[in-house]
PDB file of C-alpha atoms in Angstrom:
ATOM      1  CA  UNK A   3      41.401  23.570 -16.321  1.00  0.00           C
ATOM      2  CA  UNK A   4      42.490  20.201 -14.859  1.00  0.00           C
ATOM      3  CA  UNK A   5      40.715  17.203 -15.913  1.00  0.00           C
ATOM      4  CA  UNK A   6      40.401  13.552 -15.580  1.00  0.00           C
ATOM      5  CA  UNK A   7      42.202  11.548 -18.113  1.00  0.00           C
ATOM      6  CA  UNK A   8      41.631   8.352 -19.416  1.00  0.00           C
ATOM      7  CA  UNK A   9      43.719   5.849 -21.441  1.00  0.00           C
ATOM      8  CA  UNK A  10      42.964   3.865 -23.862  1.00  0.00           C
ATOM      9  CA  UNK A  11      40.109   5.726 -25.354  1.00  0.00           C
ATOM     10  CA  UNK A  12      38.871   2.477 -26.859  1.00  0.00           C
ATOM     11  CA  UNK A  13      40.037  -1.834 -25.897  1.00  0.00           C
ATOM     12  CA  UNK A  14      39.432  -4.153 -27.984  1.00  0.00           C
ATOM     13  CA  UNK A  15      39.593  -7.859 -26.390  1.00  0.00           C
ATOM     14  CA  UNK A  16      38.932 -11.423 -26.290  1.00  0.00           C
ATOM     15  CA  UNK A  17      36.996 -13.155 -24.152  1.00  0.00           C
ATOM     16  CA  UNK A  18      38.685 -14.667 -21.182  1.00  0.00           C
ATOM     17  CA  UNK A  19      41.569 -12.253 -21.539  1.00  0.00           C
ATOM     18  CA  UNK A  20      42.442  -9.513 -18.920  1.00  0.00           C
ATOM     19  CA  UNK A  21      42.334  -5.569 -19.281  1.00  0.00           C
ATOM     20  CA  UNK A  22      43.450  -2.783 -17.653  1.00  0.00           C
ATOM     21  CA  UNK A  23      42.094   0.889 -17.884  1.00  0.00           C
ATOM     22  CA  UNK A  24      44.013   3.734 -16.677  1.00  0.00           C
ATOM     23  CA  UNK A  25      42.901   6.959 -15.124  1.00  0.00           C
ATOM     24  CA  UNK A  26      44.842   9.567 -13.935  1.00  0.00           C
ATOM     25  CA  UNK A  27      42.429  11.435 -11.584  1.00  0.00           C
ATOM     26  CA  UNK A  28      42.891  15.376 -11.140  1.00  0.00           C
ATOM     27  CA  UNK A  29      45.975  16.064  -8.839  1.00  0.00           C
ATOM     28  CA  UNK A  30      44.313  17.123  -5.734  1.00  0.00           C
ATOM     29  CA  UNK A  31      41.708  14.921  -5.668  1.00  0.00           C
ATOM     30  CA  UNK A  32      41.412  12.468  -2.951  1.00  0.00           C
ATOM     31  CA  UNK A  33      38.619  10.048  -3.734  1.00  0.00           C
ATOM     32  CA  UNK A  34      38.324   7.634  -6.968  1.00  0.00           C
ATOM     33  CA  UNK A  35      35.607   5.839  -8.625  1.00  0.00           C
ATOM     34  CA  UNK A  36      34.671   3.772 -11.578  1.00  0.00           C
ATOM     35  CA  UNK A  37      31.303   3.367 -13.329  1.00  0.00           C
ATOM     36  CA  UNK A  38      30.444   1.401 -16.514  1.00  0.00           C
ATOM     37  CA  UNK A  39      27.649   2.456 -18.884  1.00  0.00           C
ATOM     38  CA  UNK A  40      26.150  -0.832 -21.138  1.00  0.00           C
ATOM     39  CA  UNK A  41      25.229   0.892 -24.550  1.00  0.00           C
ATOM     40  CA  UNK A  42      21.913   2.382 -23.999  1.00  0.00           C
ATOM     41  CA  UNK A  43      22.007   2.078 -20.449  1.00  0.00           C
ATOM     42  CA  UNK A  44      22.289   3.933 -17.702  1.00  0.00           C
ATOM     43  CA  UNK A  45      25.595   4.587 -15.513  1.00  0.00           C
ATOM     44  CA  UNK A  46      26.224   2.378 -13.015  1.00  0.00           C
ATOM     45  CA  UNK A  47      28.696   2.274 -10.193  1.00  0.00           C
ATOM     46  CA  UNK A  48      31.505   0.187  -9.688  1.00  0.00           C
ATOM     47  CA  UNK A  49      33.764   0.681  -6.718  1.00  0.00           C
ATOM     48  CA  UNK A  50      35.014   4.011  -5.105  1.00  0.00           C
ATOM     49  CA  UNK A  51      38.597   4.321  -3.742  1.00  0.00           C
ATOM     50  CA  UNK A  52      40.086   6.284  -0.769  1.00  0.00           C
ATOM     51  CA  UNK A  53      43.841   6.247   0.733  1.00  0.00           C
ATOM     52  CA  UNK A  54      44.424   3.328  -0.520  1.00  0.00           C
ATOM     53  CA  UNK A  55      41.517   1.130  -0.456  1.00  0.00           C
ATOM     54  CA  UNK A  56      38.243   0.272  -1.075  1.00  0.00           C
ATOM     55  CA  UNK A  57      35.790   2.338  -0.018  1.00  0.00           C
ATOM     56  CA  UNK A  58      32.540   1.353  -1.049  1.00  0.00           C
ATOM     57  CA  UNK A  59      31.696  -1.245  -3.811  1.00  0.00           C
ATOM     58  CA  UNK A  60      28.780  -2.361  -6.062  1.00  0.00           C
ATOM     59  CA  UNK A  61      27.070  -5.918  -6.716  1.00  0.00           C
ATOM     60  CA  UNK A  62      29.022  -5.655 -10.045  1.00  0.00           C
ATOM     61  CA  UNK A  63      32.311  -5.292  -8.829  1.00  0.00           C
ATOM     62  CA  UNK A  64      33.100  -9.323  -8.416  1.00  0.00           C
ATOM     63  CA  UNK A  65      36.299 -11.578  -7.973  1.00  0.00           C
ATOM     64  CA  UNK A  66      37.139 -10.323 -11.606  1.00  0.00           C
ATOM     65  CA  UNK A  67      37.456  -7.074 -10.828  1.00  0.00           C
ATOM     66  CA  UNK A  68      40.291  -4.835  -9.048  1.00  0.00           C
ATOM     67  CA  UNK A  69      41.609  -1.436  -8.478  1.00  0.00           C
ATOM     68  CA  UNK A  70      44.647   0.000  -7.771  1.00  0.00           C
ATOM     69  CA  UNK A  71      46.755   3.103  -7.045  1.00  0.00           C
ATOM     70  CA  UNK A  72      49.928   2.209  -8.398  1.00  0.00           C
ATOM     71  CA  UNK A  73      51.672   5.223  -7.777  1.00  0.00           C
ATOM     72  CA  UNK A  74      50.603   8.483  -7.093  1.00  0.00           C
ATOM     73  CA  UNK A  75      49.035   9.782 -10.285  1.00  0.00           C
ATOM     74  CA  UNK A  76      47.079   6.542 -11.997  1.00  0.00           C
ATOM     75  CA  UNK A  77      44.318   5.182 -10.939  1.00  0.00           C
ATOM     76  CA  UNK A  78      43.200   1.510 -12.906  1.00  0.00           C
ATOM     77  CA  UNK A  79      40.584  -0.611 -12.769  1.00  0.00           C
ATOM     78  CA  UNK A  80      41.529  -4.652 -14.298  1.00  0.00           C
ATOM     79  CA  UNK A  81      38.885  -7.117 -15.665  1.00  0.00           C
ATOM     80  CA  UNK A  82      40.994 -10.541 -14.990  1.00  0.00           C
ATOM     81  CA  UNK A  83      38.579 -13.052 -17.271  1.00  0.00           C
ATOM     82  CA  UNK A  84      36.738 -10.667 -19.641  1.00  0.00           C
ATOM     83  CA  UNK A  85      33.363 -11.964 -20.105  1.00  0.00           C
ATOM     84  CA  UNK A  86      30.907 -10.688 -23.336  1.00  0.00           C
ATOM     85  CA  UNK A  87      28.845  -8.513 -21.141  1.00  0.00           C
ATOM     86  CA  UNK A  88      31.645  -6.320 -20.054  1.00  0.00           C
ATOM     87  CA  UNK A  89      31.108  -4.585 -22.882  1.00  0.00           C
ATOM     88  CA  UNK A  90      30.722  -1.362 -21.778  1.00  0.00           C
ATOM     89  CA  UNK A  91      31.850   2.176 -21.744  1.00  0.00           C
ATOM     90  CA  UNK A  92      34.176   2.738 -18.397  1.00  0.00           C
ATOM     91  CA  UNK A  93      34.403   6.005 -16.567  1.00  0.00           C
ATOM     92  CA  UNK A  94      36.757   6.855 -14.087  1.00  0.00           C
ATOM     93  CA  UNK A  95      35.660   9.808 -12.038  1.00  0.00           C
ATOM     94  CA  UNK A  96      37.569  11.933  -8.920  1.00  0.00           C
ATOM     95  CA  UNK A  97      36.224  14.337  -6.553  1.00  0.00           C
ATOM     96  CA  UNK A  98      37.528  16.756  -3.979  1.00  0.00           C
ATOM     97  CA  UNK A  99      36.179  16.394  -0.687  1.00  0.00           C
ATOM     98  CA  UNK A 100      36.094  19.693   0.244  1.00  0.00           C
ATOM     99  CA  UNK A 101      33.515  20.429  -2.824  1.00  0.00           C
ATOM    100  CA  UNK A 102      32.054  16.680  -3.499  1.00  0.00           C
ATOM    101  CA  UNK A 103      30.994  17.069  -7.325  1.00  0.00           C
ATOM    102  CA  UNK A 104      32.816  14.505  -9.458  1.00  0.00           C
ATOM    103  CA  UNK A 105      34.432  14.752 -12.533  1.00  0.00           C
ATOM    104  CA  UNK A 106      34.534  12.520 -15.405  1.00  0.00           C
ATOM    105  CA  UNK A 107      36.933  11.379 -17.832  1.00  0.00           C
ATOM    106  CA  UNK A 108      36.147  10.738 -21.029  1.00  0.00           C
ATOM    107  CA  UNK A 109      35.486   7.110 -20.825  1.00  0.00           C
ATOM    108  CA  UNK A 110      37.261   3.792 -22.116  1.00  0.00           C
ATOM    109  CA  UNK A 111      34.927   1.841 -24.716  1.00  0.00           C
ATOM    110  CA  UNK A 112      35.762  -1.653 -24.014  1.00  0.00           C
ATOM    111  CA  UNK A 113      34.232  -4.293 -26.286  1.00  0.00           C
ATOM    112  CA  UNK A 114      34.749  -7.924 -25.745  1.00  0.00           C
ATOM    113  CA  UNK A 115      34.440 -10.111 -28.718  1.00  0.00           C
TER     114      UNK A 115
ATOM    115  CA  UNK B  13      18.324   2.151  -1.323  1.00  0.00           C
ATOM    116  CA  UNK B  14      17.836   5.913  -3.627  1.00  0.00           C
ATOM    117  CA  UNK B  15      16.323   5.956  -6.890  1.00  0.00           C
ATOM    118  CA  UNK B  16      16.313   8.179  -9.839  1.00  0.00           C
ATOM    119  CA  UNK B  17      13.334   8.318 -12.345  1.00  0.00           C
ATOM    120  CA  UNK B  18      13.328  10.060 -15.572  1.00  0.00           C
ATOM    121  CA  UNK B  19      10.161   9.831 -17.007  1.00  0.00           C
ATOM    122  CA  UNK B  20      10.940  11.259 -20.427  1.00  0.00           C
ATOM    123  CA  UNK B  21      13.107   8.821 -22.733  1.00  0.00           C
ATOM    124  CA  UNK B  22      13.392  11.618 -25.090  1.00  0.00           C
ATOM    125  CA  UNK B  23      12.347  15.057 -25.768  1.00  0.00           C
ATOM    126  CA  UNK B  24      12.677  17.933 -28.660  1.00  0.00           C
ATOM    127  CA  UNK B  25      13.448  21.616 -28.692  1.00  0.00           C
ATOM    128  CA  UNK B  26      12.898  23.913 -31.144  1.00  0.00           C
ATOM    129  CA  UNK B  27      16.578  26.119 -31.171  1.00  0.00           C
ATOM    130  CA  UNK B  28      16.107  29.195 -29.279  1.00  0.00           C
ATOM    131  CA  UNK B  29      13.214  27.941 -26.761  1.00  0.00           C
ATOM    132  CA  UNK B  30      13.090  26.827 -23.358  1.00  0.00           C
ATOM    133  CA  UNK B  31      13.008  23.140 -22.265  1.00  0.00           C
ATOM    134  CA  UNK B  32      12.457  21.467 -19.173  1.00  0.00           C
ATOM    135  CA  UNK B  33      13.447  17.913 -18.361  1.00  0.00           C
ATOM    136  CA  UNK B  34      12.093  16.289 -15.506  1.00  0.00           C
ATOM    137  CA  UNK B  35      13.664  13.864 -12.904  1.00  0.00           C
ATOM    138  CA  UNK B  36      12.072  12.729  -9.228  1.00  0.00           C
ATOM    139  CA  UNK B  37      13.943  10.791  -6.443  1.00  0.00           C
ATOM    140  CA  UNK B  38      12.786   8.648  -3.910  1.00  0.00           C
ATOM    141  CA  UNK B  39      15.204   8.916  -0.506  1.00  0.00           C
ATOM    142  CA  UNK B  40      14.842   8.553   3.088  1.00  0.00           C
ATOM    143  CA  UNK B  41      17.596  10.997   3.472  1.00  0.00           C
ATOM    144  CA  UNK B  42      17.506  15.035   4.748  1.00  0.00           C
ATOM    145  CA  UNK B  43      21.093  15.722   3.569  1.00  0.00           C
ATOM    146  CA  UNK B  44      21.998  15.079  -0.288  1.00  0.00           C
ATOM    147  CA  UNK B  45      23.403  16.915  -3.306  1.00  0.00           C
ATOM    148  CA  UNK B  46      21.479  16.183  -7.048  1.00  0.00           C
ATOM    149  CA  UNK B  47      23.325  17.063 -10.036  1.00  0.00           C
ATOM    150  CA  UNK B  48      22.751  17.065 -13.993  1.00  0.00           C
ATOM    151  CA  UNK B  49      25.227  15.865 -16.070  1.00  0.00           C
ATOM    152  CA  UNK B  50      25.438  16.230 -20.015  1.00  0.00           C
ATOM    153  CA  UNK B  51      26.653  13.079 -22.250  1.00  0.00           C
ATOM    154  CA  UNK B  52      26.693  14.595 -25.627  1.00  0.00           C
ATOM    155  CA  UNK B  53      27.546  11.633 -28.819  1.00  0.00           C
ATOM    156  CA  UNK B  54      31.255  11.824 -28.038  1.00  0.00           C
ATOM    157  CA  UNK B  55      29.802   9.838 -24.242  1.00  0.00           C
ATOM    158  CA  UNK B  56      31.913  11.838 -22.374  1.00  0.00           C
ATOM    159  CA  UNK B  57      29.892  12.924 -18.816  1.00  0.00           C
ATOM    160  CA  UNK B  58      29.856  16.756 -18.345  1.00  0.00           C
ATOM    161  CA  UNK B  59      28.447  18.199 -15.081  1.00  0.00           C
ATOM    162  CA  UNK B  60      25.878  21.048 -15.900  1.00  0.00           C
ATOM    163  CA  UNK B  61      24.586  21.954 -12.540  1.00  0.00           C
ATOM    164  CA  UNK B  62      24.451  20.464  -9.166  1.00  0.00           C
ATOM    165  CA  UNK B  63      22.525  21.758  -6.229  1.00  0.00           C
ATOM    166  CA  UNK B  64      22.753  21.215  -2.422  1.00  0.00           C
ATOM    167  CA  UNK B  65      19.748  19.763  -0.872  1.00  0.00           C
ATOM    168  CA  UNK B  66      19.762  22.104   2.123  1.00  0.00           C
ATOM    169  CA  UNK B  67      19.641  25.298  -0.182  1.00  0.00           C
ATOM    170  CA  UNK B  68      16.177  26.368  -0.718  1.00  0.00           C
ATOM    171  CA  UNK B  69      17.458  28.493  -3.531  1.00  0.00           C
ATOM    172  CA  UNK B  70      17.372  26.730  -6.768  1.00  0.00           C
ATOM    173  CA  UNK B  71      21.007  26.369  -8.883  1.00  0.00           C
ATOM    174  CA  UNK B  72      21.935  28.239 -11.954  1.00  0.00           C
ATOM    175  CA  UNK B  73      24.552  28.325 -14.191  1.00  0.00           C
ATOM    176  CA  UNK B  74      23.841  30.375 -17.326  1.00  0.00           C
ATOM    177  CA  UNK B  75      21.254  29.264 -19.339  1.00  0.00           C
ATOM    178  CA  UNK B  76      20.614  26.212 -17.273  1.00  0.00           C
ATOM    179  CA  UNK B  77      18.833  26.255 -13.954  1.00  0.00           C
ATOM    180  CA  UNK B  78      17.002  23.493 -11.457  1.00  0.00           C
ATOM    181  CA  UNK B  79      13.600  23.123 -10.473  1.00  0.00           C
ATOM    182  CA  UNK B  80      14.400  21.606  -6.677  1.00  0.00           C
ATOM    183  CA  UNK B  81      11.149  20.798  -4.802  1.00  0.00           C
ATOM    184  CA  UNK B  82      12.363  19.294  -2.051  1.00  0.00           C
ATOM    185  CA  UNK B  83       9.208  17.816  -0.476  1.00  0.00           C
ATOM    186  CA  UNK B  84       7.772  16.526  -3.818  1.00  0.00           C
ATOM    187  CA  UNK B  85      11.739  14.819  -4.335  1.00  0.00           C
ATOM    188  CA  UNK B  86      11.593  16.670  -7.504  1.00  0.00           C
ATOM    189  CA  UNK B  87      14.322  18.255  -9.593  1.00  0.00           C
ATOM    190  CA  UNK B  88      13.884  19.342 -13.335  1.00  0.00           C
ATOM    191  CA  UNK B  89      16.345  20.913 -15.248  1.00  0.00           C
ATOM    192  CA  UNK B  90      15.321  24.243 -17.498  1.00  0.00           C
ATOM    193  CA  UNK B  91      17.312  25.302 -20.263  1.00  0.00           C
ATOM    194  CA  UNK B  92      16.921  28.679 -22.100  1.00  0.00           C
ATOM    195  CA  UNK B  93      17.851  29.693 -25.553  1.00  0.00           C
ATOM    196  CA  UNK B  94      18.397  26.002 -26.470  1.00  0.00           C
ATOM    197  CA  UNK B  95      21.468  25.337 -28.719  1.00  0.00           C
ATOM    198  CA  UNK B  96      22.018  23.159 -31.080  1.00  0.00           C
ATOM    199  CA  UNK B  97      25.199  22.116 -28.819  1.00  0.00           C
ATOM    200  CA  UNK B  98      22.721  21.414 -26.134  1.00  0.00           C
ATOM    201  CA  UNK B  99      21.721  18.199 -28.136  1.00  0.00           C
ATOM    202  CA  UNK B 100      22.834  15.644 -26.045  1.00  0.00           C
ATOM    203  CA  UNK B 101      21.535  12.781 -23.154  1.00  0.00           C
ATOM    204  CA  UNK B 102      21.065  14.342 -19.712  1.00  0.00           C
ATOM    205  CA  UNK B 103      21.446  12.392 -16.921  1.00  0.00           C
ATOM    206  CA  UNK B 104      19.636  13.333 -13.272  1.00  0.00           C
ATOM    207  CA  UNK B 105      22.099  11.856 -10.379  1.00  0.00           C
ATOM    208  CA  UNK B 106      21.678  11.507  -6.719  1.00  0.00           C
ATOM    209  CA  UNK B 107      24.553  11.705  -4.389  1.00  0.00           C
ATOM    210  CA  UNK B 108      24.471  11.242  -0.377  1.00  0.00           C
ATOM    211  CA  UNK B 109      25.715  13.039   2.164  1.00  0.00           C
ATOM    212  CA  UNK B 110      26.956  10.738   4.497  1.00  0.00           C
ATOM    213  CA  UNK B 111      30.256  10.512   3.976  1.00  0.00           C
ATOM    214  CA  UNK B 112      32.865  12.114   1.617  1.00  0.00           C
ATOM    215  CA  UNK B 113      32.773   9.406  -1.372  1.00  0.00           C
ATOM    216  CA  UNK B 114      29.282   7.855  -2.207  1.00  0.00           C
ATOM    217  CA  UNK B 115      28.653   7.101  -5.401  1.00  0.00           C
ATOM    218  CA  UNK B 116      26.243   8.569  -7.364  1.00  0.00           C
ATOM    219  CA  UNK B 117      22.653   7.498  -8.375  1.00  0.00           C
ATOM    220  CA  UNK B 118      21.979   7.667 -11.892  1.00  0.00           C
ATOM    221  CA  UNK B 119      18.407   8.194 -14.000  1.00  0.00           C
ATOM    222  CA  UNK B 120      18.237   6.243 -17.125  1.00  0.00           C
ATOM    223  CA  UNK B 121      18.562   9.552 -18.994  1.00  0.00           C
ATOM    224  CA  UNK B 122      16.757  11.818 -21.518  1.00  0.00           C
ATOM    225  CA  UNK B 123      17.814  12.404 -24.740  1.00  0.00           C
ATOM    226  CA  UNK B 124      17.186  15.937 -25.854  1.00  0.00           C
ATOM    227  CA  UNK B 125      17.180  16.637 -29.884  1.00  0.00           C
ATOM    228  CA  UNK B 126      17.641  20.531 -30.860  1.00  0.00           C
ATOM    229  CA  UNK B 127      15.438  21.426 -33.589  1.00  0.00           C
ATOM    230  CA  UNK B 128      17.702  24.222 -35.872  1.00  0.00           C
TER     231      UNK B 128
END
C-alpha cells in the first residue's frame, strides 16, 4: 500500500541553525501539507501546497519557514533560524483530491537544543 | 473559524469491551468531512474512520464506527472488542469542504489505555 515517507525520522539541531525535512508524498497525490505537534499538544497546521505553491497557510508558518517541490517526488519544509520552540514533531501529509482524506507520514522529531 | 473539543483527556477500557470517545465541533458550515485518526506511542497519525457530513448514515470500518449527530455537531467514535493494540491517542479532526486542500482541525486528543 503506498504511503507517505518521511526523512530523517529524528533532527537534532542548534539553535539559530537551519533544517530541512523531507517528504515524499504518495505518487498520485496532488495536494501537500505540513503540521507540527509540540509534545503533548495537539496537531497544528502549517502550510498546504498545490501545483506549485502555496495554498493556504497558518499564523505559524512565518519568514522562517518555506516549502518546496524540488522535483517531482519530495516535498520539504526548511526552518532557516531554528528557534527552541520548534521543537516539535513534523508531519507531512498528502491527499488525493478525488477522495480528500489525508495521509500521514510518520513524522520528523525535531529538537532544538 | 472551526473548533474541535474533546472533552475526555483520557479514558480506560477493559480488553474485550466497548468504548466510546466523544468529540463536538462548532462550524458555520453545511458541507464538511470529520475523521478519527489513531497516534499510537510510535506518534505516527493513522486514519481510523472518516465520515462525510452529508451522509446521514454513520461510518464503519470493522470494529470502529461514528456516532455523527449532525445537528448537535457531535461525532463520537465506538470501538468494539477493544485491543490491547487499540491503546493509543485518538484525535477527532475537522476538514472543510470548500475547496480541495483545507487543512484539518484537530481536538487536543484522548488517550485511551487498554486494560488486558
Amino acid at each position: 500500500e503506498p504511503e507517505v515517507t518521511q526523512t530523517p525520522s529524528h533532527q537534532v539541531t542548534q539553535m539559530g541553525q537551519e533544517v530541512i525535512l523531507r517528504c515524499v508524498p504518495i505518487s498520485n497525490h496532488l495536494y501537500f501539507y505540513w503540521y507540527r505537534q509540540i509534545l503533548g499538544q495537539k496537531v497544528e497546521f502549517l502550510v498546504s501546497f498545490y501545483n506549485n505553491e502555496i495554498s493556504e497557510k497558518s499564523e505559524i508558518f512565518d519568514d522562517q519557514f518555506s516549502v518546496e517541490r524540488p522535483d517531482g517526488s519530495n516535498f520539504t519544509l526548511k526552518i532557516r533560524s531554528t528557534k527552541l520552540e520548534d521543537s516539535a514533531m513534523y508531519f507531512c501529509a498528502s491527499s488525493d483530491p478525488g477522495y480528500d482524506t489525508q495521509y500521514f507520514g510518520p513524522g520528523t522529531r525535531l529538537t532544538v537544543l | 473559524a472551526q473548533t474541535v473539543t474533546q472533552s475526555q483527556p483520557e479514558m480506560s477500557v477493559q480488553e474485550a469491551e466497548t468504548v466510546t470517545l466523544s468529540c463536538t465541533y462548532d462550524t458555520s458550515e453545511s458541507d464538511y468531512y470529520l475523521f478519527w485518526y489513531k497516534q499510537p506511542p510510535s506518534r505516527q497519525m493513522i486514519l481510523v474512520i472518516r465520515q462525510e457530513a452529508y451522509k446521514q448514515q454513520n461510518a464503519t470500518e470493522n470494529r470502529f464506527s461514528v456516532n455523527f449527530q449532525k445537528a448537535a455537531k457531535s461525532f463520537s467514535l465506538k470501538i468494539s472488542d477493544s485491543q490491547l493494540g487499540d491503546a493509543a491517542m485518538y484525535f477527532c479532526a475537522y476538514r472543510s469542504q470548500y475547496s480541495g486542500n483545507t487543512p484539518l482541525v484537530f481536538g487536543k486528543g484522548t488517550r485511551l489505555s487498554v486494560i488486558a
